[in-house]
JSON list of C-alpha atoms in Angstrom, two decimals:
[
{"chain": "X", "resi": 14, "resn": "UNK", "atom": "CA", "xyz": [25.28, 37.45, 3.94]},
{"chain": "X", "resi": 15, "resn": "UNK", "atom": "CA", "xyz": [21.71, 36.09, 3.67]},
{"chain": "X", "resi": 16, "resn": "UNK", "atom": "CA", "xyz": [18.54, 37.66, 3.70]},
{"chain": "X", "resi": 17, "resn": "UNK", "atom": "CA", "xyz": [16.00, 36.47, 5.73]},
{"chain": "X", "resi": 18, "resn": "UNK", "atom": "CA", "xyz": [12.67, 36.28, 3.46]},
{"chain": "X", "resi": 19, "resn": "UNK", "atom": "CA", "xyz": [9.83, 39.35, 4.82]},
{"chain": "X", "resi": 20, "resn": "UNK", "atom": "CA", "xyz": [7.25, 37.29, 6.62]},
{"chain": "X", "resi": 21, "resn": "UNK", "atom": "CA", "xyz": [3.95, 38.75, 5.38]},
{"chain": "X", "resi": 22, "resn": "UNK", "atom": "CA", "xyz": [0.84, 38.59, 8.12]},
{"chain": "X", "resi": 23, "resn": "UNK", "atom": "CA", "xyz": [-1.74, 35.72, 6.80]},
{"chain": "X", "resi": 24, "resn": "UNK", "atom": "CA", "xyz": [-5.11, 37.16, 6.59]},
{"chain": "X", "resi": 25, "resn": "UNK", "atom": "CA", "xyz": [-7.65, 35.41, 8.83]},
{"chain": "X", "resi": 26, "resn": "UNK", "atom": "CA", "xyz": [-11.74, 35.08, 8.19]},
{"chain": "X", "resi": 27, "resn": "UNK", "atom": "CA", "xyz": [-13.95, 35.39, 5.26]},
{"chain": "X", "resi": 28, "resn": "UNK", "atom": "CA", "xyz": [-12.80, 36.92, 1.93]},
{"chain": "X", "resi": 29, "resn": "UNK", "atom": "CA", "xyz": [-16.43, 38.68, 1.59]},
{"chain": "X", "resi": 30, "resn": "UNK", "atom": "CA", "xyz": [-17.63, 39.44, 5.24]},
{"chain": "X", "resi": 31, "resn": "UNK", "atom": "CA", "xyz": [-20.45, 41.30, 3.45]},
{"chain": "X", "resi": 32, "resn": "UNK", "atom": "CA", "xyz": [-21.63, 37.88, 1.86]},
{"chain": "X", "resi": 33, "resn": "UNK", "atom": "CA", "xyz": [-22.23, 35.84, 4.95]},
{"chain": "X", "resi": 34, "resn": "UNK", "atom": "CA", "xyz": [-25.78, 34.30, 5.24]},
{"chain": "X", "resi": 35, "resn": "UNK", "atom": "CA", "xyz": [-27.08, 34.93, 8.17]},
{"chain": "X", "resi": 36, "resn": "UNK", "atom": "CA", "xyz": [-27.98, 31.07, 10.61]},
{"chain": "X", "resi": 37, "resn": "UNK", "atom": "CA", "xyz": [-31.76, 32.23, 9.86]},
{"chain": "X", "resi": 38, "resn": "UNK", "atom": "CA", "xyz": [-31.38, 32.26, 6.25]},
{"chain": "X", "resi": 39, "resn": "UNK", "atom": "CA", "xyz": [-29.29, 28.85, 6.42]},
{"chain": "X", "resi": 40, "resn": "UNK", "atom": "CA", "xyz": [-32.15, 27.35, 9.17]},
{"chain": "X", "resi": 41, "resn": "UNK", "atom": "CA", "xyz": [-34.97, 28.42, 6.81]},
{"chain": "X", "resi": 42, "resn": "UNK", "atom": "CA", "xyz": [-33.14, 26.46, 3.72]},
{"chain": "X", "resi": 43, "resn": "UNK", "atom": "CA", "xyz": [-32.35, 23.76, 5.63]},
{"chain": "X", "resi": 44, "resn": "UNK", "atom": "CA", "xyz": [-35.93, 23.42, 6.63]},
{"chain": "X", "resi": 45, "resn": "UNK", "atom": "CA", "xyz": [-37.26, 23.89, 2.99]},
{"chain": "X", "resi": 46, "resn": "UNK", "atom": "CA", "xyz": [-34.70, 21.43, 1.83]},
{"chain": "X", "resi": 47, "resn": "UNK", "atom": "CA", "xyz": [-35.76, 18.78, 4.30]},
{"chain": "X", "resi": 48, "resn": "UNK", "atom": "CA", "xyz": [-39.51, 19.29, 3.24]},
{"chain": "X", "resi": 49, "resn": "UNK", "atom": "CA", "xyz": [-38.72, 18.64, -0.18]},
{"chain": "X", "resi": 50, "resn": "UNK", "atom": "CA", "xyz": [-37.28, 15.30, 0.28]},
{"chain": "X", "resi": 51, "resn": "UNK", "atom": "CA", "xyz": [-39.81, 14.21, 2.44]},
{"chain": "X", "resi": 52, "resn": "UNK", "atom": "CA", "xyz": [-42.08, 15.01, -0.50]},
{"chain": "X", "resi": 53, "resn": "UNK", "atom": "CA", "xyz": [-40.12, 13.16, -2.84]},
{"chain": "X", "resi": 54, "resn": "UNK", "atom": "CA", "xyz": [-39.94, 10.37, -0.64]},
{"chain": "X", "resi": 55, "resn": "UNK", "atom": "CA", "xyz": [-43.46, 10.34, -0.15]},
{"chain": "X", "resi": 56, "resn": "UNK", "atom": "CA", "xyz": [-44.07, 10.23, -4.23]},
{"chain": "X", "resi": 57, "resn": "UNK", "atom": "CA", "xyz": [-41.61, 7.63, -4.42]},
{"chain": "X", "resi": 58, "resn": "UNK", "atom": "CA", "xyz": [-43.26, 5.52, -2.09]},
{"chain": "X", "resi": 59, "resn": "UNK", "atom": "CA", "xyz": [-46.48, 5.54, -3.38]},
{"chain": "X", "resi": 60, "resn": "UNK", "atom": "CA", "xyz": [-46.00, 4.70, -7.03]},
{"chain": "X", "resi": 61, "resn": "UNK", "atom": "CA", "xyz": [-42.54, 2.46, -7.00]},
{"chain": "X", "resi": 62, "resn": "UNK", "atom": "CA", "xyz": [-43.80, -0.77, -6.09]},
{"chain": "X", "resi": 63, "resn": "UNK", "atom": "CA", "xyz": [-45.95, -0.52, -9.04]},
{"chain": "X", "resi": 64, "resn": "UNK", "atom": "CA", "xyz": [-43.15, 0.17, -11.23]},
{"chain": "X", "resi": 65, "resn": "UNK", "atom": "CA", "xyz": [-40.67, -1.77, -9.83]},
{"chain": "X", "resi": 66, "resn": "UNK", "atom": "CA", "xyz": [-41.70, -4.97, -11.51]},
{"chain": "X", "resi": 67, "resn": "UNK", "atom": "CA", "xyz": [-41.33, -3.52, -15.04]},
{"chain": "X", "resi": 68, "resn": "UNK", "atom": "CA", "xyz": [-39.13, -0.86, -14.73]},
{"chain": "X", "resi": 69, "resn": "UNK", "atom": "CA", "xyz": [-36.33, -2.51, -12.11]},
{"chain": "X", "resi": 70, "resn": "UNK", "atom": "CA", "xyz": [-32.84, -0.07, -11.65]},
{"chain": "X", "resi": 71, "resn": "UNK", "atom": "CA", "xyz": [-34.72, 2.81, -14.13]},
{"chain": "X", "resi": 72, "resn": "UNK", "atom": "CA", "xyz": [-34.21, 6.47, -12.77]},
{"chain": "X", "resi": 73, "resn": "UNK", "atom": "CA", "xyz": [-37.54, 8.30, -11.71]},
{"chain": "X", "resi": 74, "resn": "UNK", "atom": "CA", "xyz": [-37.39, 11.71, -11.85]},
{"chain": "X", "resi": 75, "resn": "UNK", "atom": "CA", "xyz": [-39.84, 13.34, -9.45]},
{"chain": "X", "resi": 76, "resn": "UNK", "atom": "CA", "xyz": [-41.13, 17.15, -9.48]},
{"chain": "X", "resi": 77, "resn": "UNK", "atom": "CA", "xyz": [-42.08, 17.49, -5.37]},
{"chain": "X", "resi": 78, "resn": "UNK", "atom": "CA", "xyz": [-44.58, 20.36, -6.01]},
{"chain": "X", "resi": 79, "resn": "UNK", "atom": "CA", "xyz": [-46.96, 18.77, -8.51]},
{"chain": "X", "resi": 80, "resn": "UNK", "atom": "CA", "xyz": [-45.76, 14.63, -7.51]},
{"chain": "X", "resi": 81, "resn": "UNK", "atom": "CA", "xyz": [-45.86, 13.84, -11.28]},
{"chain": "X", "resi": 82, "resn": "UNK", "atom": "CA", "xyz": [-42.76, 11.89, -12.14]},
{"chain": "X", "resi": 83, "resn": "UNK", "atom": "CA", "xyz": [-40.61, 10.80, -15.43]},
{"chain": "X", "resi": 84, "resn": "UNK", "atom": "CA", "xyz": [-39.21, 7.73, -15.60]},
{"chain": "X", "resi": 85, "resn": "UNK", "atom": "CA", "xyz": [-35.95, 6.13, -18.40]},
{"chain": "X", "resi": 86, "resn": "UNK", "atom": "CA", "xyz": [-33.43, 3.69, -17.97]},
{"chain": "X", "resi": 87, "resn": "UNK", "atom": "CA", "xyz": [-31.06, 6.91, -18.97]},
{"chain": "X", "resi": 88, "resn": "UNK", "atom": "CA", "xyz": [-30.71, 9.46, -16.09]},
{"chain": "X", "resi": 89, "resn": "UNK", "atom": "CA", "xyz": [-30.02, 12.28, -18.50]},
{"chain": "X", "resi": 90, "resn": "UNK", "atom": "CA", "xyz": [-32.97, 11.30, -20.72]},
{"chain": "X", "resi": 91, "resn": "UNK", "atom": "CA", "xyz": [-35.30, 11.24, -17.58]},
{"chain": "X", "resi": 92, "resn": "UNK", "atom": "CA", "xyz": [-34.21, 14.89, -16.63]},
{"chain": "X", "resi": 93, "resn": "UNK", "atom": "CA", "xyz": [-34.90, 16.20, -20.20]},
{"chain": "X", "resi": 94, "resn": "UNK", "atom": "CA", "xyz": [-38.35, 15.05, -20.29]},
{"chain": "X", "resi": 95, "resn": "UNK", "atom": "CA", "xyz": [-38.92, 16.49, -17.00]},
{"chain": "X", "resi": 96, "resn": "UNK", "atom": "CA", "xyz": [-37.13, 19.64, -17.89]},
{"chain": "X", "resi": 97, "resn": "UNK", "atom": "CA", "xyz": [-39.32, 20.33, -21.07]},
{"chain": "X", "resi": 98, "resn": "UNK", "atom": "CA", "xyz": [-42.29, 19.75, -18.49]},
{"chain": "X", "resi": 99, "resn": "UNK", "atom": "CA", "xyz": [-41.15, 22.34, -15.40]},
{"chain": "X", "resi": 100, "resn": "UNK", "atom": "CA", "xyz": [-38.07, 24.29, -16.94]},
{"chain": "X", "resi": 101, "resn": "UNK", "atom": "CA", "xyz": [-37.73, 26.06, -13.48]},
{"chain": "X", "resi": 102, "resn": "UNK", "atom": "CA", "xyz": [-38.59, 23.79, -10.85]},
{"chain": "X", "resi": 103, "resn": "UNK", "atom": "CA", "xyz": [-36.98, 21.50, -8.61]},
{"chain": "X", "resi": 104, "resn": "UNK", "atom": "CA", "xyz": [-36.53, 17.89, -9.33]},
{"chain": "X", "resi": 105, "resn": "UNK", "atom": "CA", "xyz": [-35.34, 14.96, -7.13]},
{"chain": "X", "resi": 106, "resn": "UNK", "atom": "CA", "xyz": [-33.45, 12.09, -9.04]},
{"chain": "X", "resi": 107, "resn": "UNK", "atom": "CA", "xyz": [-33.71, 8.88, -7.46]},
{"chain": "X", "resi": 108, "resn": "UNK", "atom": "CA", "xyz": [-33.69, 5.20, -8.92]},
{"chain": "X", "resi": 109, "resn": "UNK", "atom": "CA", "xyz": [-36.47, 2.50, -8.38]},
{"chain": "X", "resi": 110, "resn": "UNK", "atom": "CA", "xyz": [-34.96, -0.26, -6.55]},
{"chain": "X", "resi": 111, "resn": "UNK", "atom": "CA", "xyz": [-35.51, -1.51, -3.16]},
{"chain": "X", "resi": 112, "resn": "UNK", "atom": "CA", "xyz": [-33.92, 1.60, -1.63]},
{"chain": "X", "resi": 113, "resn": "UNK", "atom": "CA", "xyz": [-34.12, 4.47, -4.28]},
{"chain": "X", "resi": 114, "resn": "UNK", "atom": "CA", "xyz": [-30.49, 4.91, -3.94]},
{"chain": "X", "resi": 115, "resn": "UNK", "atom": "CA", "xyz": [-27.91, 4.53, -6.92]},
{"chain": "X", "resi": 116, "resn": "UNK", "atom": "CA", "xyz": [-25.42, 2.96, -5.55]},
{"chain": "X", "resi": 117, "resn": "UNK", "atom": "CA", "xyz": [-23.58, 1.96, -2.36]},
{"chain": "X", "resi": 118, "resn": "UNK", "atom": "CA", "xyz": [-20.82, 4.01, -0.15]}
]
């Protein structure tokens, strides 16, 4: 005779109900996310097609508050310097080309 296996009830929802953010919280992120890159956009506008020309495919690291920037043809070497700089702040990475992007999807 066989034994049918016990079918145990699967558990549906969050693991931690009592960590949900609440759509505010998320809206109010969202919106101070979206600010940011429209700063960093904005500093990358201004002062790329004056580095363009010497510093072509280089990564610019920009801090949005303040708009000062650190530029190195090594990404990790570009975040240092702006990490001994602001140690706590916020920093975009982007890349001066034509677009700012790194690469292609």
């Amino acid at each position: 005779m066989t034994q049918t296996p016990r079918k145990i009830p699967r558990r549906r929802g969050r693991l931690f109900p009592e960590f949900t953010i609440p759509p505010e919280e998320l809206a109010r992120r969202k919106a101070e996310k979206d600010a940011r890159c429209q700063r960093y956009r904005q500093v990358f506008s201004q002062v790329s097609p004056e580095l363009i020309g010497n510093h072509y495919n280089w990564f610019i690291v920009i801090e949005a508050n303040s708009g000062d920037y650190f530029i190195d043809p090594d990404e990790e070497v570009a975040v240092q310097k702006a990490r001994q700089k602001y140690s706590t702040g916020m920093v975009g990475i982007m890349r001066l080309n034509e677009t700012g992007t790194c690469g292609m999807i």
